[in-house]
PDB file of C-alpha atoms in Angstrom:
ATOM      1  CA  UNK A   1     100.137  18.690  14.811  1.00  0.00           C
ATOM      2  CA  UNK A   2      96.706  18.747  15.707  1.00  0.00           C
ATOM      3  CA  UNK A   3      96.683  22.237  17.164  1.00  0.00           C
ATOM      4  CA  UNK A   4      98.730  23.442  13.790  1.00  0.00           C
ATOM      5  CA  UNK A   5      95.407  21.864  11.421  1.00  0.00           C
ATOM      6  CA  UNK A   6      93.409  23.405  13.921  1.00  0.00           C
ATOM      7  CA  UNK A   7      94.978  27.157  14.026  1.00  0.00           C
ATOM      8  CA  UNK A   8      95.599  27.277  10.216  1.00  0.00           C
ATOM      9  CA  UNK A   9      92.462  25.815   8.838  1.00  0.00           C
ATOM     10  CA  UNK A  10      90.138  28.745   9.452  1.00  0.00           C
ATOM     11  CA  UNK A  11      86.134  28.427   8.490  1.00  0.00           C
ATOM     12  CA  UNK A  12      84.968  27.140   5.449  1.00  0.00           C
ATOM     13  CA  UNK A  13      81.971  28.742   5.309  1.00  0.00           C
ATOM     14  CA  UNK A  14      80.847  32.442   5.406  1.00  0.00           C
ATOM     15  CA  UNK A  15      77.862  32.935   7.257  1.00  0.00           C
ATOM     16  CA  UNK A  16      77.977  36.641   7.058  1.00  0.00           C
ATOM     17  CA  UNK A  17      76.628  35.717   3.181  1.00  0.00           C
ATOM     18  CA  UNK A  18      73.269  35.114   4.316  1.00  0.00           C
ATOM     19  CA  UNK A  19      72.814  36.888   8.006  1.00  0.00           C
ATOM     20  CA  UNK A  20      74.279  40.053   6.899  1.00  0.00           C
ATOM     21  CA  UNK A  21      71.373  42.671   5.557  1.00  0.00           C
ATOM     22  CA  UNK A  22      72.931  42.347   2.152  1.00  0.00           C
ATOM     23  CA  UNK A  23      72.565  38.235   2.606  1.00  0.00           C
ATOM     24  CA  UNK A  24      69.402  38.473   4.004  1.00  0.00           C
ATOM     25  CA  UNK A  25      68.447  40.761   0.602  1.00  0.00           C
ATOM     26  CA  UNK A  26      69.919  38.054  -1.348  1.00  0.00           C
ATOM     27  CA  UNK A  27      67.853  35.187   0.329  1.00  0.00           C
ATOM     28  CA  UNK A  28      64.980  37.168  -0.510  1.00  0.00           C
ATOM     29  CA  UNK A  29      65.607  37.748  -3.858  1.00  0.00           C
ATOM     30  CA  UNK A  30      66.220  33.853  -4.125  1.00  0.00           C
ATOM     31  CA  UNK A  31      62.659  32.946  -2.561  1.00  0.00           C
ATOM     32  CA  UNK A  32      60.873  36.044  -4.284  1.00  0.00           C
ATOM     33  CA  UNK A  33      62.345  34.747  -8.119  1.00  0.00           C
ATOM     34  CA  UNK A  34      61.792  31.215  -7.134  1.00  0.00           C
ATOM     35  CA  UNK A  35      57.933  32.024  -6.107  1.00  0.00           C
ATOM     36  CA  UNK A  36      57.576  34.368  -8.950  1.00  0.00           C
ATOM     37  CA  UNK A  37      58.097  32.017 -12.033  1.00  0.00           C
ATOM     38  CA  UNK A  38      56.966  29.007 -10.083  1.00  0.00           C
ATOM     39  CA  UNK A  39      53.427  30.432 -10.167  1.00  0.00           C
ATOM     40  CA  UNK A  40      53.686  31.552 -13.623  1.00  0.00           C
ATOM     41  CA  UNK A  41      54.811  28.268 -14.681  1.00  0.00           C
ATOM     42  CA  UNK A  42      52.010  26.186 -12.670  1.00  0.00           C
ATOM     43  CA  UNK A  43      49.361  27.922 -13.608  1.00  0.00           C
ATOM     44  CA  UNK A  44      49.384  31.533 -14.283  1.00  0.00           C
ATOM     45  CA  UNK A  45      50.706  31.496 -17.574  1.00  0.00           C
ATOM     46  CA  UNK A  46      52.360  33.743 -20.560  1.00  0.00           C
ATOM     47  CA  UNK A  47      52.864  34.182 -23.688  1.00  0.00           C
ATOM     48  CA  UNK A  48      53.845  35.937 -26.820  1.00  0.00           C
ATOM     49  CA  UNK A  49      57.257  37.847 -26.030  1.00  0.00           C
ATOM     50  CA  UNK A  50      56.266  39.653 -23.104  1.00  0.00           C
ATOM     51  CA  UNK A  51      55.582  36.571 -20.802  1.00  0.00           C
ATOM     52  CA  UNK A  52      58.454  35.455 -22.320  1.00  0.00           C
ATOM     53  CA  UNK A  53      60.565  38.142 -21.300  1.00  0.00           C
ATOM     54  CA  UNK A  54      59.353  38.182 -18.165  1.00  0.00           C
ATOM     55  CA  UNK A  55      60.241  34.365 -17.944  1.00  0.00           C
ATOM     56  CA  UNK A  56      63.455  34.943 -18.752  1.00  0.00           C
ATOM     57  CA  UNK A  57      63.943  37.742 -16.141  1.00  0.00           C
ATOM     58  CA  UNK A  58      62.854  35.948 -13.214  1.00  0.00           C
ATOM     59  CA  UNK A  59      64.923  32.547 -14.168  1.00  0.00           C
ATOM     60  CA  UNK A  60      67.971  34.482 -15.262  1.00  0.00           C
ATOM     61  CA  UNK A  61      67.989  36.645 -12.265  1.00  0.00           C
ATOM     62  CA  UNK A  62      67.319  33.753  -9.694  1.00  0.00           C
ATOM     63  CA  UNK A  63      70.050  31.788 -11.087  1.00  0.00           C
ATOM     64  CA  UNK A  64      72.782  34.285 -11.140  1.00  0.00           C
ATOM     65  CA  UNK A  65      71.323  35.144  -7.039  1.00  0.00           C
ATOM     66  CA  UNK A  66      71.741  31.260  -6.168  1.00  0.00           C
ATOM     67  CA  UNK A  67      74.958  31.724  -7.507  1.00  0.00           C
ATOM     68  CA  UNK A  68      76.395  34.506  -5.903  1.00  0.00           C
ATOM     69  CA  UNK A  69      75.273  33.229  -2.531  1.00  0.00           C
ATOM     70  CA  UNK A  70      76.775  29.583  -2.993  1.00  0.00           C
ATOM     71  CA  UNK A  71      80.078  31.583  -3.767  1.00  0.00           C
ATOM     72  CA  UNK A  72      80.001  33.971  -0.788  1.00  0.00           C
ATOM     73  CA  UNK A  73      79.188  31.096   1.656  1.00  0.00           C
ATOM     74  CA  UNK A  74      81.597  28.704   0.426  1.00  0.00           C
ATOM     75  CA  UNK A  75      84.592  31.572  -0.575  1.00  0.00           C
ATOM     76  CA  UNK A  76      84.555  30.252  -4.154  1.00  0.00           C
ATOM     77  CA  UNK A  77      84.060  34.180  -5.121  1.00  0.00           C
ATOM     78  CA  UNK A  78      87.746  33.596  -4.603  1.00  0.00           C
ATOM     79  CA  UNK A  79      88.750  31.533  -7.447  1.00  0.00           C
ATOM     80  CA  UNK A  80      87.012  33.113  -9.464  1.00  0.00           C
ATOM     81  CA  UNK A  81      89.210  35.991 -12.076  1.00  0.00           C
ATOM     82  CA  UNK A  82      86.233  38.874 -11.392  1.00  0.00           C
ATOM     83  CA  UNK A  83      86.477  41.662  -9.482  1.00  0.00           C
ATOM     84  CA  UNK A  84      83.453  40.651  -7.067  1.00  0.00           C
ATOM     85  CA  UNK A  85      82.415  43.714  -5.457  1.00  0.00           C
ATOM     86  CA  UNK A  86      82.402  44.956  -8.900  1.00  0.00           C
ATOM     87  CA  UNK A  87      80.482  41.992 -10.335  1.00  0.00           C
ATOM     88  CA  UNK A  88      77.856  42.030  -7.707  1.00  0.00           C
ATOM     89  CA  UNK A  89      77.007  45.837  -7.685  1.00  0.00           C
ATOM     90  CA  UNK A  90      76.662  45.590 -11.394  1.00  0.00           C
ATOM     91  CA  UNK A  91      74.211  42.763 -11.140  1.00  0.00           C
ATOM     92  CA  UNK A  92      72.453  43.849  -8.455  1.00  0.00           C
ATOM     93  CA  UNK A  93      71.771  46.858 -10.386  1.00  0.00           C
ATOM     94  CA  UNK A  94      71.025  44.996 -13.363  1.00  0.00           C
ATOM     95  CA  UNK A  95      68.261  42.782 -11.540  1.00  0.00           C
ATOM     96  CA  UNK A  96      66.306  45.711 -10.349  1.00  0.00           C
ATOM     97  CA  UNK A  97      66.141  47.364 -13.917  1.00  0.00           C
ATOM     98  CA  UNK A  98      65.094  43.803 -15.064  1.00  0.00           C
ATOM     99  CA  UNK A  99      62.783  43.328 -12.533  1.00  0.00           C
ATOM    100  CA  UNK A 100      60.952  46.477 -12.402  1.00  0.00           C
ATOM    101  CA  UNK A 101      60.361  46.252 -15.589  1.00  0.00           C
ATOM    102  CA  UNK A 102      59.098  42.723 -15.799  1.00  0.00           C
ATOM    103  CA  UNK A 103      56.722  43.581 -12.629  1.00  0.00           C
ATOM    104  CA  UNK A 104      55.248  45.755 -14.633  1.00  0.00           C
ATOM    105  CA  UNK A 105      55.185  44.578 -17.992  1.00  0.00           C
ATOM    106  CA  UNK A 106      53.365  40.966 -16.454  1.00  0.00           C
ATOM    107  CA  UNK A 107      50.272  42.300 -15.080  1.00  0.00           C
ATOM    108  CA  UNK A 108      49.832  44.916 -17.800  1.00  0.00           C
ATOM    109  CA  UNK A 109      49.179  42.436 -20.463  1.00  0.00           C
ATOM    110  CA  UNK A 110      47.908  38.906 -18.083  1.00  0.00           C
ATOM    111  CA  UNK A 111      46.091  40.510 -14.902  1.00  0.00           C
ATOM    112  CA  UNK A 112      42.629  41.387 -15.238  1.00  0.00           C
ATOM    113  CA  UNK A 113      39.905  42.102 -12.461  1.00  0.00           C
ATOM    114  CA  UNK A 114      36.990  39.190 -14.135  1.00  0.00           C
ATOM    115  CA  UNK A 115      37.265  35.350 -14.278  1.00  0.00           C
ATOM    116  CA  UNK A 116      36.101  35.333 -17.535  1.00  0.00           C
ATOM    117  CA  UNK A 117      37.713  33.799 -19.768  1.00  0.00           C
ATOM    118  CA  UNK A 118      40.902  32.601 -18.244  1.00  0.00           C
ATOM    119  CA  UNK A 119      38.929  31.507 -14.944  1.00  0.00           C
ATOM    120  CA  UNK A 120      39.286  32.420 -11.409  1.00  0.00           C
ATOM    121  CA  UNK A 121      41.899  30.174 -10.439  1.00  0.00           C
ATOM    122  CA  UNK A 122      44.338  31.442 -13.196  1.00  0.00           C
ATOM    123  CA  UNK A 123      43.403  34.914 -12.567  1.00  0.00           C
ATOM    124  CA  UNK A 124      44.341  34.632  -9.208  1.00  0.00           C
ATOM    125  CA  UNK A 125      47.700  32.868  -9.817  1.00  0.00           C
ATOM    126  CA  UNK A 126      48.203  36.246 -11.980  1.00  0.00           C
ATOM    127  CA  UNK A 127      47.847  38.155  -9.398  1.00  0.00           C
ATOM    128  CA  UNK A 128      49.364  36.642  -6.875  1.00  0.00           C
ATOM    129  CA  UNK A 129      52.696  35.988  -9.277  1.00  0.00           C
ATOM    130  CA  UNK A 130      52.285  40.370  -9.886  1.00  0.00           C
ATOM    131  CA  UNK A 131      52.499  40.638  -6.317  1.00  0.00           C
ATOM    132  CA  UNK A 132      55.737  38.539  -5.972  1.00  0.00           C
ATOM    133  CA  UNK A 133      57.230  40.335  -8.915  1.00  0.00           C
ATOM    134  CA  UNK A 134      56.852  43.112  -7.080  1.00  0.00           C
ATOM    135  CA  UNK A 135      58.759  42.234  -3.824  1.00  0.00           C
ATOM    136  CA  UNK A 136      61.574  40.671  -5.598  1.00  0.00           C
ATOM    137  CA  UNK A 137      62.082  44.093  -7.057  1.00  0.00           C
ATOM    138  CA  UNK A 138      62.108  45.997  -3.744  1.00  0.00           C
ATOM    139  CA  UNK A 139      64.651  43.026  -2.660  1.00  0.00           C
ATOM    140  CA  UNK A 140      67.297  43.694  -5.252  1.00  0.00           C
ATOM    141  CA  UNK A 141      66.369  47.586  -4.900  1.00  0.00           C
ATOM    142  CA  UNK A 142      67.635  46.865  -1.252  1.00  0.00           C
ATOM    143  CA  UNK A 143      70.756  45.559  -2.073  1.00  0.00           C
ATOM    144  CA  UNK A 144      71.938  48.280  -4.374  1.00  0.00           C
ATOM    145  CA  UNK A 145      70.505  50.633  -1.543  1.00  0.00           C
ATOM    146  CA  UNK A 146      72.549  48.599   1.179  1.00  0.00           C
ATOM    147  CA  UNK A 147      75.747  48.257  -1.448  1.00  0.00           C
ATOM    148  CA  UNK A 148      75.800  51.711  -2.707  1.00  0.00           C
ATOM    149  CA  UNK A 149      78.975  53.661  -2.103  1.00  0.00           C
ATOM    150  CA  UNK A 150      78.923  56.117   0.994  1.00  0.00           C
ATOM    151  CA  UNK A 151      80.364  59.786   0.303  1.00  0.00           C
ATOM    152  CA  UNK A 152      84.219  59.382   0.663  1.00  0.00           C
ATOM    153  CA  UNK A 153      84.531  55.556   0.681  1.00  0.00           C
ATOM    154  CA  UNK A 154      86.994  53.707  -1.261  1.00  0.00           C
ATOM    155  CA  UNK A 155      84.996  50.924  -3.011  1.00  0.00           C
ATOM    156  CA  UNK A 156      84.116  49.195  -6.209  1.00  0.00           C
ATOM    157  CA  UNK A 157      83.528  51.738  -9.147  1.00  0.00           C
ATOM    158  CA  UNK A 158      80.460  49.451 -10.002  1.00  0.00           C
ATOM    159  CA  UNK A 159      78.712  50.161  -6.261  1.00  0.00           C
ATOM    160  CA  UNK A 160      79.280  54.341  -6.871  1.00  0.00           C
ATOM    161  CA  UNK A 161      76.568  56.562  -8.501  1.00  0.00           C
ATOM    162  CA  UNK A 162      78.779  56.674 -12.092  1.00  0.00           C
ATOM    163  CA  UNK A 163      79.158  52.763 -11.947  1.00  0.00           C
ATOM    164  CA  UNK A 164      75.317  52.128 -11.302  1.00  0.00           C
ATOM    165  CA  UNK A 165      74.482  55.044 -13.684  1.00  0.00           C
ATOM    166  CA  UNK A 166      76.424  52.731 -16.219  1.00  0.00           C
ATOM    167  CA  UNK A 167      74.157  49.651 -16.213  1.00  0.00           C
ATOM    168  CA  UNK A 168      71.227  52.199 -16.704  1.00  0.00           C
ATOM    169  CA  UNK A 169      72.538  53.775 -19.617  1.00  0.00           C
ATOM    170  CA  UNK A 170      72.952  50.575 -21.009  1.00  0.00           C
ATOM    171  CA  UNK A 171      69.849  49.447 -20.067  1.00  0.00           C
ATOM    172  CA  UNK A 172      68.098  52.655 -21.347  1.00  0.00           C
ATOM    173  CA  UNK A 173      70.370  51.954 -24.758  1.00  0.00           C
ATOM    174  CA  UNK A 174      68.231  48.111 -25.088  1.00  0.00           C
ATOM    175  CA  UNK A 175      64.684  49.828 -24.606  1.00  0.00           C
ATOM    176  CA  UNK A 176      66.103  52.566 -27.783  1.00  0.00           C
ATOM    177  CA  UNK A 177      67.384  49.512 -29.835  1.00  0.00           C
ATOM    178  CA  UNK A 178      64.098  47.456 -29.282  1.00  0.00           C
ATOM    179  CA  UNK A 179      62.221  50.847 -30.460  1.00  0.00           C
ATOM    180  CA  UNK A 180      64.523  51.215 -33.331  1.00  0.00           C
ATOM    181  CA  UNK A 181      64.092  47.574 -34.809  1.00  0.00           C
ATOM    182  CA  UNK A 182      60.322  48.047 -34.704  1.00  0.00           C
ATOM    183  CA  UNK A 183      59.593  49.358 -38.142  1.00  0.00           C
ATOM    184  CA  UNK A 184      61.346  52.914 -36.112  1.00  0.00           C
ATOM    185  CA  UNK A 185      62.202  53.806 -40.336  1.00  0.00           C
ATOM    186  CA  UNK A 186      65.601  55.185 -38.827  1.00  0.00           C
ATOM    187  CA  UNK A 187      67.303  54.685 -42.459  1.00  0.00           C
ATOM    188  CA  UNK A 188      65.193  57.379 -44.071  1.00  0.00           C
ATOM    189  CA  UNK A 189      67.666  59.874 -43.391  1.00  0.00           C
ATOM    190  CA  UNK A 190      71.111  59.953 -42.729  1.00  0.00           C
ATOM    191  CA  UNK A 191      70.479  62.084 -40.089  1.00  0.00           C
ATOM    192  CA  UNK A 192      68.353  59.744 -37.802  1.00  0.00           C
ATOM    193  CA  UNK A 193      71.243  56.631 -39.302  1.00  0.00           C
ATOM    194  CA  UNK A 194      73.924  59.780 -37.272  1.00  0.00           C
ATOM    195  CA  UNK A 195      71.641  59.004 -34.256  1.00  0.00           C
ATOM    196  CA  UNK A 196      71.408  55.509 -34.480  1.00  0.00           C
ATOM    197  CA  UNK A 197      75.522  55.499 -34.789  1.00  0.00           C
ATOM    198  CA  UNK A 198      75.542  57.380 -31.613  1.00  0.00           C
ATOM    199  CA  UNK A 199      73.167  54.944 -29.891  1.00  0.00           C
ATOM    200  CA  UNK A 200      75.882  52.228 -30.826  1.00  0.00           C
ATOM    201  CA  UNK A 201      78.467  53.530 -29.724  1.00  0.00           C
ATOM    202  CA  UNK A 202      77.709  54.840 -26.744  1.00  0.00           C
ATOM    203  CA  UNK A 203      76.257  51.303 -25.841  1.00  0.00           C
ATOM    204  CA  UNK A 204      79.228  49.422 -26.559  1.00  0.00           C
ATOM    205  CA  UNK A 205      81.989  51.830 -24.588  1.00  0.00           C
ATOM    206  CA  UNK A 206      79.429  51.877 -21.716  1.00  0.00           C
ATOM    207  CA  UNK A 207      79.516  47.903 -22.030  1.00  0.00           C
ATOM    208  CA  UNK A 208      83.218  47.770 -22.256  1.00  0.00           C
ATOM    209  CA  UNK A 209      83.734  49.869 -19.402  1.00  0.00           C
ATOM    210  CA  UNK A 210      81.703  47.584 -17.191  1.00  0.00           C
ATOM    211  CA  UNK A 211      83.416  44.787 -18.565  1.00  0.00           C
ATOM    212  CA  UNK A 212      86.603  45.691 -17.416  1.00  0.00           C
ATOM    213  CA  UNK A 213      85.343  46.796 -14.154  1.00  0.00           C
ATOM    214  CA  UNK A 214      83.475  43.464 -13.559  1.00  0.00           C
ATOM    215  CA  UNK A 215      86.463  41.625 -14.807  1.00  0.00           C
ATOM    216  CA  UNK A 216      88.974  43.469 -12.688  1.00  0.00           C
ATOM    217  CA  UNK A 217      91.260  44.173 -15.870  1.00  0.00           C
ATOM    218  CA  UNK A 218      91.434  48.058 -15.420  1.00  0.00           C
ATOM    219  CA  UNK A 219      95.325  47.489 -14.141  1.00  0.00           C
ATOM    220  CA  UNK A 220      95.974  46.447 -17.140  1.00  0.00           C
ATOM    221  CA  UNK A 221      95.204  49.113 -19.309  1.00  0.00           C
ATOM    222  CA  UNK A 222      98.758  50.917 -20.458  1.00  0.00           C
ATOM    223  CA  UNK A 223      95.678  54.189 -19.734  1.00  0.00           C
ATOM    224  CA  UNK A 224      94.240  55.352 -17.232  1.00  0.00           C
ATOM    225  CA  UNK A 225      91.115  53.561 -16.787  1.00  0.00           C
ATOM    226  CA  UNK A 226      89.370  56.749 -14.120  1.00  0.00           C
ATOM    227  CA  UNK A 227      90.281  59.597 -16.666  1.00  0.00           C
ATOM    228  CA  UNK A 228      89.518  58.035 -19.356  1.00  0.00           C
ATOM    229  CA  UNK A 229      86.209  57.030 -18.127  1.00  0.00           C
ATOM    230  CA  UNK A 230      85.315  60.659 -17.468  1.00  0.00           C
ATOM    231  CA  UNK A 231      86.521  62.190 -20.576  1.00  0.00           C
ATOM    232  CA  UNK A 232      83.942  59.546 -22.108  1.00  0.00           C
ATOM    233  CA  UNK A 233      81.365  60.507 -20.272  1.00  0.00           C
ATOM    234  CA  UNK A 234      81.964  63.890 -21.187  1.00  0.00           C
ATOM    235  CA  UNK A 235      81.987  62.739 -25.102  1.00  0.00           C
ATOM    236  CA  UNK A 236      78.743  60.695 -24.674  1.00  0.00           C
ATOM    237  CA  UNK A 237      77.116  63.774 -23.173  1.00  0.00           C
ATOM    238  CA  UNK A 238      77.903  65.601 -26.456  1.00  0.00           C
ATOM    239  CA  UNK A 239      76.574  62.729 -28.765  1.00  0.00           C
ATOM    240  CA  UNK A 240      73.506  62.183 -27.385  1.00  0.00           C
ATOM    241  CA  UNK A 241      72.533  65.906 -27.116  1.00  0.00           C
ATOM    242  CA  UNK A 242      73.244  65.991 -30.935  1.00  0.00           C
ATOM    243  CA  UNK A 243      70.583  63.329 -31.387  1.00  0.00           C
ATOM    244  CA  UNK A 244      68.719  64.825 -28.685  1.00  0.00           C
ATOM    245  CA  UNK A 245      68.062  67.686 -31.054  1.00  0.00           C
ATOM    246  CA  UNK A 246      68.520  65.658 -34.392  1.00  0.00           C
ATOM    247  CA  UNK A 247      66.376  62.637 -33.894  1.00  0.00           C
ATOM    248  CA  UNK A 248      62.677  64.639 -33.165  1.00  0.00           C
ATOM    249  CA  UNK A 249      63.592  67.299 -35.631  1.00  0.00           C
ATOM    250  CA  UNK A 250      63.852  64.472 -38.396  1.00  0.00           C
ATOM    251  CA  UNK A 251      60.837  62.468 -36.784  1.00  0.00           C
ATOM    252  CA  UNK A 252      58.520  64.828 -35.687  1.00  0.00           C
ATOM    253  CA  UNK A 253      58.818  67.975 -37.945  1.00  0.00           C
ATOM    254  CA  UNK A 254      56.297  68.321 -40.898  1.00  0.00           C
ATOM    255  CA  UNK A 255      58.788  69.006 -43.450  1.00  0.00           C
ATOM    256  CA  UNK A 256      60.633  65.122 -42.607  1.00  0.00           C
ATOM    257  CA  UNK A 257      58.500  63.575 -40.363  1.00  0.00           C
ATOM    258  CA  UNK A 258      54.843  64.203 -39.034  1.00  0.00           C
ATOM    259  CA  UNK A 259      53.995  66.132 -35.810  1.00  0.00           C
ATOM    260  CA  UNK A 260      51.062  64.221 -35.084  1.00  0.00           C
ATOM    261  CA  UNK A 261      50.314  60.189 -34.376  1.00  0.00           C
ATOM    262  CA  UNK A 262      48.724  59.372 -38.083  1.00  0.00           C
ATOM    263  CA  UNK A 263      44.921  58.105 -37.649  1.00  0.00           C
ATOM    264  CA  UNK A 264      45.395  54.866 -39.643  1.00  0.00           C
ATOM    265  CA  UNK A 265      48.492  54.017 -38.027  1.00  0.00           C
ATOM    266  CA  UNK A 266      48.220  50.347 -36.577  1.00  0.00           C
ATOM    267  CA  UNK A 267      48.534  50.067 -32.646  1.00  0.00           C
ATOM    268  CA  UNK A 268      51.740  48.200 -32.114  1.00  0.00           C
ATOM    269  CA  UNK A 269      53.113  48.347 -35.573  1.00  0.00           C
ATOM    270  CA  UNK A 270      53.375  52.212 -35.955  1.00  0.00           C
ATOM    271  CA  UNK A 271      56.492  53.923 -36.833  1.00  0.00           C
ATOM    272  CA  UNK A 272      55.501  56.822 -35.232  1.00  0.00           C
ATOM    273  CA  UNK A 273      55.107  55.316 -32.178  1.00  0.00           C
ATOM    274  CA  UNK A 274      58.674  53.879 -32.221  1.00  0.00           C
ATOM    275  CA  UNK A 275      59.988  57.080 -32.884  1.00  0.00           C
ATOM    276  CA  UNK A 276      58.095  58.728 -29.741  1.00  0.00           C
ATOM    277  CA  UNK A 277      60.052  56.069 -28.068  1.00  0.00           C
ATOM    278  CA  UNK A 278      63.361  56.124 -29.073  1.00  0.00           C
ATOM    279  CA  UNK A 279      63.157  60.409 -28.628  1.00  0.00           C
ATOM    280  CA  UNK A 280      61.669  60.244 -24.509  1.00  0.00           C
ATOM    281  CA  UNK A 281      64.932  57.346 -24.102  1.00  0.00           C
ATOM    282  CA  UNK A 282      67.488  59.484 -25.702  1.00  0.00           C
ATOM    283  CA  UNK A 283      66.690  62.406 -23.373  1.00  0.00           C
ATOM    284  CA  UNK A 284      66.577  60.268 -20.560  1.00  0.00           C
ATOM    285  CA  UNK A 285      69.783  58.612 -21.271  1.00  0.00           C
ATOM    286  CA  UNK A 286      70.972  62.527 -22.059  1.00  0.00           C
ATOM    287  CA  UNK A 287      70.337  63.175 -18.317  1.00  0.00           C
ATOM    288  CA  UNK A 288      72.023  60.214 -17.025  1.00  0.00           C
ATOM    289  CA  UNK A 289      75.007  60.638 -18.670  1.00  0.00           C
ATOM    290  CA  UNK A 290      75.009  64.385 -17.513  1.00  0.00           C
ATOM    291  CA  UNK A 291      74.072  63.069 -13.975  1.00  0.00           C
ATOM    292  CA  UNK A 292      77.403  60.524 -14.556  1.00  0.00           C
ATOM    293  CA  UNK A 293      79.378  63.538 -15.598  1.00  0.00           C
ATOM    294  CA  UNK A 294      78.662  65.793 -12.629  1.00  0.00           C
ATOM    295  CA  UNK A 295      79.162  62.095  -9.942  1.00  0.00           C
ATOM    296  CA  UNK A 296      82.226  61.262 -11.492  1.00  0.00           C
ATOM    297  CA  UNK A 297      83.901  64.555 -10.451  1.00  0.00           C
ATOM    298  CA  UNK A 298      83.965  63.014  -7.045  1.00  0.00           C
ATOM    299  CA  UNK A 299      84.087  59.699  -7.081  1.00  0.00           C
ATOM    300  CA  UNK A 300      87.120  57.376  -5.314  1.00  0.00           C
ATOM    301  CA  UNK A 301      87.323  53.798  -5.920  1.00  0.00           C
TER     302      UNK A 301
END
């Protein structure tokens, strides 16, 4: 009987989850997140919605890390009703974006080079907390790097180019609807309202389609799910290069809009400036979805 317990049982634990390079990533990330907000938090500092954000990056994306670790090393990934592979690679991409962007949003408004007037010691806790944001985004840029799909592997549609391409159109489609709420005047015309409609949508079938991905429900779909996905791609494509042409034409044009940044135009609180935004995003979230077309020609997964 004892030999039966003994040949069934099996290990408990994974220990490929953290000595594997993707594990050893992952540990990173844990200690990089943990350092990161710990300094902020003890004495570095933040405020207003920035530090906020930035906050809220480096907690959020340590907790889901600690997470996926204690469920690789224990096999609870198993229980769980996700498609893993696909709920890791989407993450994973997800944490970079977030990342990079609070590594540089952190010491652009809190680092300086003088003392005065936060003092030396807080200064330095700035910098040091930069630094830290830093390598925790080269750690999660590692694991997408190490996850990726290979040319001609069968994988996870989250881990190929059009998968990851996914989370940064939808990513892109956040930094266009923060632009847009910001006094962007959007409802002037029903024109730029077209664009804004195309914005939306586009965000929420990109969302979908990573939901079902994540959530391993494509089987389910009475459609299907890798056709569909590129005729959609193909449809965003054509939205977005109607508001590609649409959006500065009704912005920036003197007969709509104005050409120029206006003089008395607050810094922060200026349309304009919200418009400039929202037209440099929708071309690059015009290439990306061209870029997803053209990858998901190829793809296998």
């Amino acid at each position: 009987t004892g030999k039966i317990m003994e040949s069934t049982g099996g290990p408990y634990l994974n220990t490929a989850a953290v000595t594997s390079p993707v594990g050893i990533a992952r540990l990173l990330q844990m200690t990089f997140g943990c350092t990161t907000f710990s300094l902020v938090a003890h004495q570095g500092g933040f405020s207003a919605a920035y530090g906020t954000f930035c906050m809220f990056v480096w907690t959020f994306c340590f907790a889901i890390t600690v997470f996926i670790i204690t469920c690789e090393f224990t096999h609870l990934h198993s229980c769980l009703s996700l498609s893993w592979g696909n709920f890791t690679a989407a993450f994973a991409m997800l944490a970079t974006l977030m990342s990079i962007t609070a590594a540089v949003i952190y010491p652009l408004y809190f680092v300086q080079v003088g003392c005065y007037p936060i003092g030396c010691e807080v200064r330095d806790f700035r910098i040091a907390a930069s630094v830290f944001a830093g390598l925790l985004f080269v750690a999660y840029a590692t694991e997408v790097f190490l996850t990726r799909a290979k040319p001609g592997q069968v994988t996870s549609y989250m881990a190929t180019i059009s998968g990851l391409l996914k989370i940064v159109q939808a990513f892109v489609a956040c930094i266009i609807f923060g632009a847009l709420v910001n006094d962007s005047q959007y409802g002037k015309y029903v024109a730029t309202q077209w664009c804004v409609a195309v914005y939306s949508f586009c965000f929420v079938v990109t969302v979908v389609v990573v939901a079902f991905s994540v959530t391993g429900k494509t089987a389910l779909l009475w459609f299907p799910f890798e056709r569909s996905v590129v005729i959609y791609t193909f449809g965003a494509v054509l939205l977005y290069m109607s508001a590609a042409v649409i959006w500065p034409v009704f912005c920036f044009d003197s007969k709509y809009g104005s050409p120029r940044r206006p003089g008395l135009c607050a810094k922060g609180k200026c349309p304009w400036d919200s418009q400039l935004v929202i037209a440099i995003f929708t071309y690059v979230n015009l290439l990306l979805y061209v870029l997803d077309l053209a990858y998901s020609q190829r793809i296998r997964f």
